mmCIF file of C-alpha atoms in Angstrom:
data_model
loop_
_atom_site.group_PDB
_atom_site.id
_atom_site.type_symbol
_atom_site.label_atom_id
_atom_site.label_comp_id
_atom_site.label_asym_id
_atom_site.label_seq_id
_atom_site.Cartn_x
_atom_site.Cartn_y
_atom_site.Cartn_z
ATOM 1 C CA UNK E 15 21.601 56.596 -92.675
ATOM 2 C CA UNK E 16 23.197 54.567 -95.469
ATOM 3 C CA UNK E 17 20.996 51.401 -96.363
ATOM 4 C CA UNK E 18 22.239 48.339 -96.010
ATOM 5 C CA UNK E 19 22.943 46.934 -99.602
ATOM 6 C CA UNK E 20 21.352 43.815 -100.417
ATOM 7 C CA UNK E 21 24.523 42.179 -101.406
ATOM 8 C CA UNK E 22 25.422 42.504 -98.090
ATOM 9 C CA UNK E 23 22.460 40.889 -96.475
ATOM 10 C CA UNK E 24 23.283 38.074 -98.789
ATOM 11 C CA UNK E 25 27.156 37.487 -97.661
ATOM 12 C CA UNK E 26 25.588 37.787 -94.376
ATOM 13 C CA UNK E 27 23.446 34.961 -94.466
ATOM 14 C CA UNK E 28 26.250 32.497 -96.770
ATOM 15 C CA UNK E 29 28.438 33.409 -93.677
ATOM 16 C CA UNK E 30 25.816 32.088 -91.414
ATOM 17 C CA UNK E 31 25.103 29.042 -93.023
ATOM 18 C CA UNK E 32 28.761 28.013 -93.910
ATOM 19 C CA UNK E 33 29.601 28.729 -89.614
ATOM 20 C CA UNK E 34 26.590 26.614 -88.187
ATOM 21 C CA UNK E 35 27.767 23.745 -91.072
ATOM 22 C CA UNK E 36 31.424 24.041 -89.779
ATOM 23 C CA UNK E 37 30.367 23.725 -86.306
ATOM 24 C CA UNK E 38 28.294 20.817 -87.632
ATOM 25 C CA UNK E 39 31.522 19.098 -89.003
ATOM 26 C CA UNK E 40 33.411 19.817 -85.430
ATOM 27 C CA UNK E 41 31.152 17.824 -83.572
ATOM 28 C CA UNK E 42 31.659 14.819 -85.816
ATOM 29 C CA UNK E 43 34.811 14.647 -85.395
ATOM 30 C CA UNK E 44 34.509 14.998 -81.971
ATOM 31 C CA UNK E 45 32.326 12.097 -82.133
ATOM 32 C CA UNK E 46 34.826 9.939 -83.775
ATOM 33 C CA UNK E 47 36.213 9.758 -80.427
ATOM 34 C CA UNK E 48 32.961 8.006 -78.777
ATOM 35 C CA UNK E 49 30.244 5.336 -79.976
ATOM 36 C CA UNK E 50 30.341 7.142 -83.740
ATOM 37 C CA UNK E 51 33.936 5.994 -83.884
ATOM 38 C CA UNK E 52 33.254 2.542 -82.460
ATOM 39 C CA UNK E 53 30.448 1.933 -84.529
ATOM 40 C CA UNK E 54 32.666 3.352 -87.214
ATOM 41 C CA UNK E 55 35.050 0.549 -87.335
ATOM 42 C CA UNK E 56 32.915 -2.559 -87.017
ATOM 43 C CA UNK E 57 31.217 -0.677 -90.065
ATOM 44 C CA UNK E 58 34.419 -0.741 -91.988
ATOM 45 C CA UNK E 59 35.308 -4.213 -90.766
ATOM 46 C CA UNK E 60 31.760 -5.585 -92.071
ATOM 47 C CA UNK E 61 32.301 -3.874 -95.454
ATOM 48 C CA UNK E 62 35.948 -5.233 -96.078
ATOM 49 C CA UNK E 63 34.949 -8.738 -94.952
ATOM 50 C CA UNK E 64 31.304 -8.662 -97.214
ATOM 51 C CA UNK E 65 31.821 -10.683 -100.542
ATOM 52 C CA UNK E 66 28.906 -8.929 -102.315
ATOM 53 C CA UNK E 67 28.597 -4.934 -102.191
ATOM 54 C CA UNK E 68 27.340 -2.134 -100.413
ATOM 55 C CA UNK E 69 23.811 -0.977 -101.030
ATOM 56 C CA UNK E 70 23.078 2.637 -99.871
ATOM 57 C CA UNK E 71 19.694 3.864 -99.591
ATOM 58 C CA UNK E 72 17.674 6.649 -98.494
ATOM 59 C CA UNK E 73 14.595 8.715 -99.180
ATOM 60 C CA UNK E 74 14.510 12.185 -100.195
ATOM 61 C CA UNK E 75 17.899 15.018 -99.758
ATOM 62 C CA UNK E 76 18.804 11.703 -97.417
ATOM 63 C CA UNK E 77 18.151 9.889 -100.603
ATOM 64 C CA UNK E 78 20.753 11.881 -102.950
ATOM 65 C CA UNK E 79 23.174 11.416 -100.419
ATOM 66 C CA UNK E 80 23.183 7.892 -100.455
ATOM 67 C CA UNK E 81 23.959 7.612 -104.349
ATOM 68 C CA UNK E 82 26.641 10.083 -104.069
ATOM 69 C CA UNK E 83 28.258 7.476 -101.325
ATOM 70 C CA UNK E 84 27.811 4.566 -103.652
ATOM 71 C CA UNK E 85 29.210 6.694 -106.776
ATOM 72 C CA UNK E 86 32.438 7.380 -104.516
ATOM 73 C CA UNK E 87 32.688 3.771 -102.880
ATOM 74 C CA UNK E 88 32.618 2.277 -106.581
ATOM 75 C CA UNK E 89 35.264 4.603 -108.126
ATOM 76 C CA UNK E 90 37.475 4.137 -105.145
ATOM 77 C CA UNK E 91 37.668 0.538 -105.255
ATOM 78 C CA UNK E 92 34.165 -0.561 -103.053
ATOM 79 C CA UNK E 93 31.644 -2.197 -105.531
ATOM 80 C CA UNK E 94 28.521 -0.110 -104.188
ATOM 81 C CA UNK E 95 24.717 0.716 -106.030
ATOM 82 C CA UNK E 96 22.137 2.681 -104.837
ATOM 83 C CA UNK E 97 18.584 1.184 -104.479
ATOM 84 C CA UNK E 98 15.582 3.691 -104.531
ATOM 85 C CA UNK E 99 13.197 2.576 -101.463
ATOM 86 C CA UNK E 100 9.922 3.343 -103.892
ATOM 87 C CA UNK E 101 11.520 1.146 -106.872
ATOM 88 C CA UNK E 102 12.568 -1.241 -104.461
ATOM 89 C CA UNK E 103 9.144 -2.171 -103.397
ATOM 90 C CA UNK E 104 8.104 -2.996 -106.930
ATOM 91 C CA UNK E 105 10.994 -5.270 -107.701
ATOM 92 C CA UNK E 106 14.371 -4.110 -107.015
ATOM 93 C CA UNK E 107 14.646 -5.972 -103.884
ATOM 94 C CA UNK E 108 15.805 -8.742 -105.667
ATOM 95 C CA UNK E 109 19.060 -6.196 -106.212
ATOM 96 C CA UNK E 110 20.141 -6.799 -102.492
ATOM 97 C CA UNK E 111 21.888 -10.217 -101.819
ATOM 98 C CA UNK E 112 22.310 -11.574 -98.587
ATOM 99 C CA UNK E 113 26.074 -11.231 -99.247
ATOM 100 C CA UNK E 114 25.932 -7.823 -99.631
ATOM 101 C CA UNK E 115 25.817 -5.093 -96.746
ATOM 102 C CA UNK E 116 23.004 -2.385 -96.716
ATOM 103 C CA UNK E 117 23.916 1.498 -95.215
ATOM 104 C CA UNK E 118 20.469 2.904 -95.006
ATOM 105 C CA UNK E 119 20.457 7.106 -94.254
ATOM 106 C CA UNK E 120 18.127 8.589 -92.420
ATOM 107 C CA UNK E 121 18.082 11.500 -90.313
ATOM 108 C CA UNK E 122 14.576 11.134 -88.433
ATOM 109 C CA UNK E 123 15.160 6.967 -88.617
ATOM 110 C CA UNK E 124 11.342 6.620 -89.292
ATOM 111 C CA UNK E 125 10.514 7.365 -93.101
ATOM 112 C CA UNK E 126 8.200 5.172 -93.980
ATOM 113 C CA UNK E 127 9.438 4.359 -97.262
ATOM 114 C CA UNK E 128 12.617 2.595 -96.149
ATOM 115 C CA UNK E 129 10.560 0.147 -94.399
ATOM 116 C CA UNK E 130 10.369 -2.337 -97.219
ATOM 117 C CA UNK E 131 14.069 -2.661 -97.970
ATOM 118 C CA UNK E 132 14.562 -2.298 -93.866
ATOM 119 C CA UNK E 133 11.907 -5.562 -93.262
ATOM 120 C CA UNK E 134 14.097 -7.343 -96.437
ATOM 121 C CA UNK E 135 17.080 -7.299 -94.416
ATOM 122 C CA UNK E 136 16.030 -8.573 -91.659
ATOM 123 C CA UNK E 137 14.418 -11.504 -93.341
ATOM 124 C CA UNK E 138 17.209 -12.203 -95.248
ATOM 125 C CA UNK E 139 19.886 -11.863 -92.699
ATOM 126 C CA UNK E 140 21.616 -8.722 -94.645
ATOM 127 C CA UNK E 141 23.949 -6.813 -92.598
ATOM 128 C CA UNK E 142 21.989 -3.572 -92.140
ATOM 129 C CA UNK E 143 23.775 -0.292 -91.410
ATOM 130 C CA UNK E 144 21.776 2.790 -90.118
ATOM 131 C CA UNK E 145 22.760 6.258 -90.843
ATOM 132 C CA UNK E 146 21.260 8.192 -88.214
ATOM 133 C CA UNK E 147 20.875 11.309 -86.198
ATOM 134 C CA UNK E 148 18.246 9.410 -84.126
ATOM 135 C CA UNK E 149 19.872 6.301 -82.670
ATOM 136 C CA UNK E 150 16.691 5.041 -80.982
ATOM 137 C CA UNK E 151 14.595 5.459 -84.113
ATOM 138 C CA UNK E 152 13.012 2.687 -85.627
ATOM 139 C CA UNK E 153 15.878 2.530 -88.022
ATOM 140 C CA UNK E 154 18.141 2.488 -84.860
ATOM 141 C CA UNK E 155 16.602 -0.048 -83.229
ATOM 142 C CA UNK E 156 16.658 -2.207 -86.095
ATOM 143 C CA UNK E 157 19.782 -1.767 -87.514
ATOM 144 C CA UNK E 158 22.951 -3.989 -87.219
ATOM 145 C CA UNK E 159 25.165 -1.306 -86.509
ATOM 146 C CA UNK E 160 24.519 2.367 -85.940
ATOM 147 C CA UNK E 161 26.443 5.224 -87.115
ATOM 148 C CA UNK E 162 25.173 7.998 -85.191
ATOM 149 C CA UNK E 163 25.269 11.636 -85.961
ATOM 150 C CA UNK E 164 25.230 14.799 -83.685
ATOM 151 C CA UNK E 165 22.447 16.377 -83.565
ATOM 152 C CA UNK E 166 23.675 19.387 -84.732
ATOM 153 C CA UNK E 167 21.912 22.447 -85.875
ATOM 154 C CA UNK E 168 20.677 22.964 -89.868
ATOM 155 C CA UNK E 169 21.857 25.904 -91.279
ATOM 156 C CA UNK E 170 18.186 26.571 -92.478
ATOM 157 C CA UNK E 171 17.330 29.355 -90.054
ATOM 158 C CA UNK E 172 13.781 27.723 -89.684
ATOM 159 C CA UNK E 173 15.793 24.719 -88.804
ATOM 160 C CA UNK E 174 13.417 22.844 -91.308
ATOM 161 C CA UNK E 175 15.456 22.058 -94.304
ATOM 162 C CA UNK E 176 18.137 19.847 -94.439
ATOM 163 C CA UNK E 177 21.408 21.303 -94.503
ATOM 164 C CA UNK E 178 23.579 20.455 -91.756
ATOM 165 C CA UNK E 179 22.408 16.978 -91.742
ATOM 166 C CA UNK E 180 22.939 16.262 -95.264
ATOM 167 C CA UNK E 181 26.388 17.818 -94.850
ATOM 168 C CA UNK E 182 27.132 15.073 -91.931
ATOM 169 C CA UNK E 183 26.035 12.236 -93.864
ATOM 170 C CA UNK E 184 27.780 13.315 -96.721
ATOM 171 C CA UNK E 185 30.805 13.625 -94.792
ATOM 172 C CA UNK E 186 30.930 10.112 -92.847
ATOM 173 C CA UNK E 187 29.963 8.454 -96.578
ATOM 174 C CA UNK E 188 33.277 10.116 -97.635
ATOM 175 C CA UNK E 189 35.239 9.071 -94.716
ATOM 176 C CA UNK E 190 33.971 5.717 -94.741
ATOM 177 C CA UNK E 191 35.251 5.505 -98.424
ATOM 178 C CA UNK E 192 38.644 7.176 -97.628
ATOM 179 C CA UNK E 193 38.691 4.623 -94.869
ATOM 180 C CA UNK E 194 38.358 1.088 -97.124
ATOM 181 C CA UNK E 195 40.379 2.833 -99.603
ATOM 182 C CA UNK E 196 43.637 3.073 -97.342
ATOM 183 C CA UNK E 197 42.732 -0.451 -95.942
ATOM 184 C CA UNK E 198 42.936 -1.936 -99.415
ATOM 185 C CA UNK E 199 45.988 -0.349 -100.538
ATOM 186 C CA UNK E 200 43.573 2.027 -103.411
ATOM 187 C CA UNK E 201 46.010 4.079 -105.620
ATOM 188 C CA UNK E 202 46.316 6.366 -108.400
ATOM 189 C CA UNK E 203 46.659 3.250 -111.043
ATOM 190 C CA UNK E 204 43.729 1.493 -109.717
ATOM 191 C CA UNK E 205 41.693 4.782 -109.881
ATOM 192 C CA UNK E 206 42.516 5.251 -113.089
ATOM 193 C CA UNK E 207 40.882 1.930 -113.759
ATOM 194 C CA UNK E 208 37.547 3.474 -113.240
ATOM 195 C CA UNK E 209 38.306 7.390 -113.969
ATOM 196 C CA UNK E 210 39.483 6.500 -118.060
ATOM 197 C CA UNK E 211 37.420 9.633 -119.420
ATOM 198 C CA UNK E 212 37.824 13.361 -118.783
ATOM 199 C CA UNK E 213 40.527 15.366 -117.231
ATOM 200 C CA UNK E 214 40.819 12.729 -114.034
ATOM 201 C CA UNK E 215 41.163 10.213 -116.526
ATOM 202 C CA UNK E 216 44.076 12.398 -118.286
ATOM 203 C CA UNK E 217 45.737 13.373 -115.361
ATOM 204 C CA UNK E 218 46.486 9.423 -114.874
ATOM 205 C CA UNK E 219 47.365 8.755 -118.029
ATOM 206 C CA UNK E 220 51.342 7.666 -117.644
ATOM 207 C CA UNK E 221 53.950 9.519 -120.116
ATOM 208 C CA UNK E 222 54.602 6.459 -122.109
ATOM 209 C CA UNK E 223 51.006 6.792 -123.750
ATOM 210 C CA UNK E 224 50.867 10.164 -124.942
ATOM 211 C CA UNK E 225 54.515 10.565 -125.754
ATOM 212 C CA UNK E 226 56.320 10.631 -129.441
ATOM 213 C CA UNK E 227 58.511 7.406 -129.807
ATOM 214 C CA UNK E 228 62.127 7.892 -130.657
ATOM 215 C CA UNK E 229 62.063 7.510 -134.237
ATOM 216 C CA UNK E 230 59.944 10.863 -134.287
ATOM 217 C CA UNK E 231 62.840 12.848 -131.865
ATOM 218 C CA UNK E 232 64.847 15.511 -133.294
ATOM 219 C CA UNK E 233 68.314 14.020 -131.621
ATOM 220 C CA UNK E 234 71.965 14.360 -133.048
ATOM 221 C CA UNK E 235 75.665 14.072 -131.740
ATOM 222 C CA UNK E 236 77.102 16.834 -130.185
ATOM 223 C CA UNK E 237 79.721 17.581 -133.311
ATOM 224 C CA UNK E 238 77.117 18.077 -135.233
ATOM 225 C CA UNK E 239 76.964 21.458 -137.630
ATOM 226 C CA UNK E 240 74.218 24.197 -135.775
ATOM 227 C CA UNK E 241 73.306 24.615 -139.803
ATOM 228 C CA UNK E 242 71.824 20.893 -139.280
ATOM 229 C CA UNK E 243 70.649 21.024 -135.702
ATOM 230 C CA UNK E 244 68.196 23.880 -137.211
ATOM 231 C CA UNK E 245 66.938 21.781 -140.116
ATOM 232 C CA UNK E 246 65.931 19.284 -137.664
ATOM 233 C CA UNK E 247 64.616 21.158 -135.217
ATOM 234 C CA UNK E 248 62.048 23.265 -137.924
ATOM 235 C CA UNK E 249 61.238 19.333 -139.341
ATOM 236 C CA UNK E 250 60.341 17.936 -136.207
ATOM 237 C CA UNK E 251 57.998 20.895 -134.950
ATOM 238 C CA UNK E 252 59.052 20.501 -131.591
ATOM 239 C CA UNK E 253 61.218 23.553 -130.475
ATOM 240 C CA UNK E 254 63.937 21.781 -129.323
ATOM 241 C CA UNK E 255 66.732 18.825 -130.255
ATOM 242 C CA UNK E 256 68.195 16.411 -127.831
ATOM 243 C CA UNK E 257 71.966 15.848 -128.070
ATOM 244 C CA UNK E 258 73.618 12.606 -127.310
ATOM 245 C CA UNK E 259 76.709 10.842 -126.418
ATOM 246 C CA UNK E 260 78.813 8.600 -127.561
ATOM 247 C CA UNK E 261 76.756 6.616 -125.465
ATOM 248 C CA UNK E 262 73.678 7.556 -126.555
ATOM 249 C CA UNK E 263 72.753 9.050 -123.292
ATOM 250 C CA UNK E 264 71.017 12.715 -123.482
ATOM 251 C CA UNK E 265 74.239 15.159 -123.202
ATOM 252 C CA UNK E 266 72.058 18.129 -123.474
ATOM 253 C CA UNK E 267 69.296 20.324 -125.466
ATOM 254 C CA UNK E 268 69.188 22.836 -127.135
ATOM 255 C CA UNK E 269 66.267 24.942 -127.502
ATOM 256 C CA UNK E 270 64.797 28.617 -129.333
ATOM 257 C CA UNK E 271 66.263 30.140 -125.579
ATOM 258 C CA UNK E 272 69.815 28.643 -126.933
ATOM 259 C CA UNK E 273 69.597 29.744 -130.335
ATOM 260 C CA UNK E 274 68.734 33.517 -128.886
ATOM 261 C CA UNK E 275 71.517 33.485 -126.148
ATOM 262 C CA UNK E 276 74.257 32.537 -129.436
ATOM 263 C CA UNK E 277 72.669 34.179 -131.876
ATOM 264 C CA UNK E 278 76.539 35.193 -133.590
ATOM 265 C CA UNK E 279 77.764 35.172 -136.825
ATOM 266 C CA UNK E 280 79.213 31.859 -136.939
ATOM 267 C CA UNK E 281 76.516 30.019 -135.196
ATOM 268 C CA UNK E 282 75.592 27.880 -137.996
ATOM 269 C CA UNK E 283 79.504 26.954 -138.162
ATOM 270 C CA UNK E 284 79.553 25.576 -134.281
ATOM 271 C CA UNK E 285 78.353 22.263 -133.105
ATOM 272 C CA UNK E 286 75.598 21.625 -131.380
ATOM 273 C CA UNK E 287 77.565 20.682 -128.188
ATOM 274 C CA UNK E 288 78.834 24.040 -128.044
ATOM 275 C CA UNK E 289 75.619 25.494 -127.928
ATOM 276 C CA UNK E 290 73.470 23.103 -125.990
ATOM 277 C CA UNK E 291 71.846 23.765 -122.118
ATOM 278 C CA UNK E 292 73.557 20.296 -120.157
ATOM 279 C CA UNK E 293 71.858 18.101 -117.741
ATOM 280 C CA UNK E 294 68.060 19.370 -119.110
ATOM 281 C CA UNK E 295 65.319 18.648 -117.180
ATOM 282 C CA UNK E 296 63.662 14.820 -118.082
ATOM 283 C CA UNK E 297 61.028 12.660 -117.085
ATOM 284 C CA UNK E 298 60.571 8.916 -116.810
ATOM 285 C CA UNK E 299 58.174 7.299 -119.339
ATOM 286 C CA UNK E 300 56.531 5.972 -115.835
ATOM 287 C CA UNK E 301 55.100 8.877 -114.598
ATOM 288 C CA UNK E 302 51.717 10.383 -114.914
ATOM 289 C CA UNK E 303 50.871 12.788 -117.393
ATOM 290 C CA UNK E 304 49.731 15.281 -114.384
ATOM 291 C CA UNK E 305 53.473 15.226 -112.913
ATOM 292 C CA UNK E 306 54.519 16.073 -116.495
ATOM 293 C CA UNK E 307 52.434 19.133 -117.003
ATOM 294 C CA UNK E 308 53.520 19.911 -113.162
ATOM 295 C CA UNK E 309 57.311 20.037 -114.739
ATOM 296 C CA UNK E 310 56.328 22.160 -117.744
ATOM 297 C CA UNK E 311 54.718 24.743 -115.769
ATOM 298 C CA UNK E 312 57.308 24.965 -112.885
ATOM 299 C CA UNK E 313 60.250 25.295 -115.408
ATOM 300 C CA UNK E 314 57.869 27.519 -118.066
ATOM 301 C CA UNK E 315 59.154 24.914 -121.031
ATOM 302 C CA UNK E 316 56.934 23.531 -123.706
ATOM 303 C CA UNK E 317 58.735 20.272 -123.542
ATOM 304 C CA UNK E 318 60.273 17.223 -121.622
ATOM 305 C CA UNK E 319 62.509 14.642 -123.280
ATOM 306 C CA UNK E 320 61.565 11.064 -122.181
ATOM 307 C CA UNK E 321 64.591 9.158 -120.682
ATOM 308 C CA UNK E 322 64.781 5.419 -119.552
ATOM 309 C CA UNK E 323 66.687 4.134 -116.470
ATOM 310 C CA UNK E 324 69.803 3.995 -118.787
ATOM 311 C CA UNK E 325 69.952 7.830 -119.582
ATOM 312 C CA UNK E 326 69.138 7.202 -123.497
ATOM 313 C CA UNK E 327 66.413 9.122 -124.857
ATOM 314 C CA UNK E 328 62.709 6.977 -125.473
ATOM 315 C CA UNK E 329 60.255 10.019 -126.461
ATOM 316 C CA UNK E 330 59.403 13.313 -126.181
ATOM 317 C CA UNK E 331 56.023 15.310 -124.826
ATOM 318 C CA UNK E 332 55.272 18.658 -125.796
ATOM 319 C CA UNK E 333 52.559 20.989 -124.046
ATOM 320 C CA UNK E 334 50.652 20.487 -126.828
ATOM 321 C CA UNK E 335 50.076 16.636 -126.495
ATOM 322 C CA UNK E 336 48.855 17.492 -122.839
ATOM 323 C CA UNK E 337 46.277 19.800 -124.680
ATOM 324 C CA UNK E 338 45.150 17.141 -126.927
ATOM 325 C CA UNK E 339 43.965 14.568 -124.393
ATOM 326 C CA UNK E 340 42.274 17.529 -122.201
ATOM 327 C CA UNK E 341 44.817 17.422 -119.598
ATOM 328 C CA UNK E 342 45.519 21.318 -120.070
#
């Protein structure tokens, strides 16, 4: 009998885990549809109408879940910190406002280091939102509202460490978030606001920033001599030249695929117009850097000329400026 490799046994158990978590997640959102959903909105409703922010707290795995929540509420337009329960106690109570709203995770409802930031809100008249798979906790009892979670089973197959649970509260922090953001109207230019570094940040860059301005484009009429259309083109560094009308509108392009398909005797003797691709692919200097490098890839092109609502050439990217800002 062929042993079982141990690669196997390992796929095995990942399988195991990742089916008891997804069974997890179907049971809250079944529970959307009872007191979880209920409590759900007058959570959302307390949030939009709070004029200070959301605290989240928790202790332990519970505890990293919570500032994970208040990193997402922040960059999605929901001013949010996290408060650790032990730093809290020695001073950072005076963090919480009583216009602010607190969402306290917990999946037992009775550690006894929230108890300090718990007894604070209820001095103090905070809003205080509980977390819970154990809605008549102390936590539960307690809290204002109570965002209860099925008691579903942890992937741990001791059923000791947290795994399933985590996953929940994870999940209704992120759905809570995706909730305000619709309700305030969140979108790509105000998430750029707070996403300015990285590749996020690039991706939301708009054209207009990273482009090259006109007085850098290789452009030219259409009578004019292929023998100049190729000094221009090897100046400029870009693979390409724009051709324009009369009009100044962009008539065409031609590119090192044009030059190749009339590569004839006399091509230096024609005019650009008789060798340019018409109606070339453009983009507005309004869009987002991420929709441009969508366009190169889809058409297999290095570059896009930049037009304005008037047809008339403004700039120019090129695959490489996408590199250059980390986009790529």
């Amino acid at each position: 009998m062929t042993p079982t490799p141990p690669g196997a046994q390992w796929r095995d158990s990942a399988r195991r885990a990742l089916v008891i978590e997804t069974e997890g997640m179907q049971q809250l959102i079944a529970a959307l549809d009872g007191p979880l959903g209920d409590a759900f909105e007058k959570s959302v409703q307390v949030i939009r109408e709070a004029k200070g922010r959301v605290v989240m707290t928790g202790m332990g795995k519970s505890g990293h879940i919570a500032r994970k929540i208040a990193a997402t509420l922040a960059s999605t337009g929901t001013p949010a910190s996290f408060v650790h329960p032990a730093e809290a106690s020695h001073g950072d109570l005076g963090m919480i406002t009583a216009e602010d709203v607190v969402i306290m995770i917990s999946n037992s409802g009775e550690s006894p280091e929230l108890r300090d930031i718990l007894t604070y809100s209820r001095r103090f008249s905070v809003p205080l939102v509980a977390i819970t798979s154990a809605p008549q906790s102390s936590l539960g009892k307690e809290a204002d509202i109570v965002l209860p979670l099925p008691r579903a089973r942890e992937a741990c197959p001791n059923g000791l460490a947290p795994t399933t649970s985590t996953l929940l509260q994870l999940a209704l922090g992120d759905a809570l978030a995706m909730a305000l953001l619709e309700d305030k109207g969140f979108s790509a230019l105000d998430f750029r606001k707070f996403h300015p570094g990285g590749k996020l940040g690039a991706q939301l860059k708009h054209v207009r920033d990273i482009m090259h301005p006109r007085e850098e484009l290789p452009l030219g009429p259409e009578a004019l001599p292929m023998s100049d259309v190729l000094i221009v083109m090897t100046r400029r560094s870009y693979g390409c030249f724009g051709v324009v009308d009369e009009q100044d509108r962009l008539a065409g392009i031609v590119t090192d695929g044009d030059l190749r398909r009339n590569m004839t005797p006399d091509l230096l003797k024609r005019s650009a117009g008789s060798v340019m691709t018409r109606a070339p692919k453009t983009i507005s200097p309004d869009a987002l850097a991420s929709e441009a490098l969508a366009q190169l890839n889809d058409l297999k092109i290095t570059s896009l000329f930049v037009i304005d609502a008037e047809q008339r050439p403004v700039g120019l990217i090129h695959i490489h400026d996408l590199l250059r800002i980390g986009l790529v």
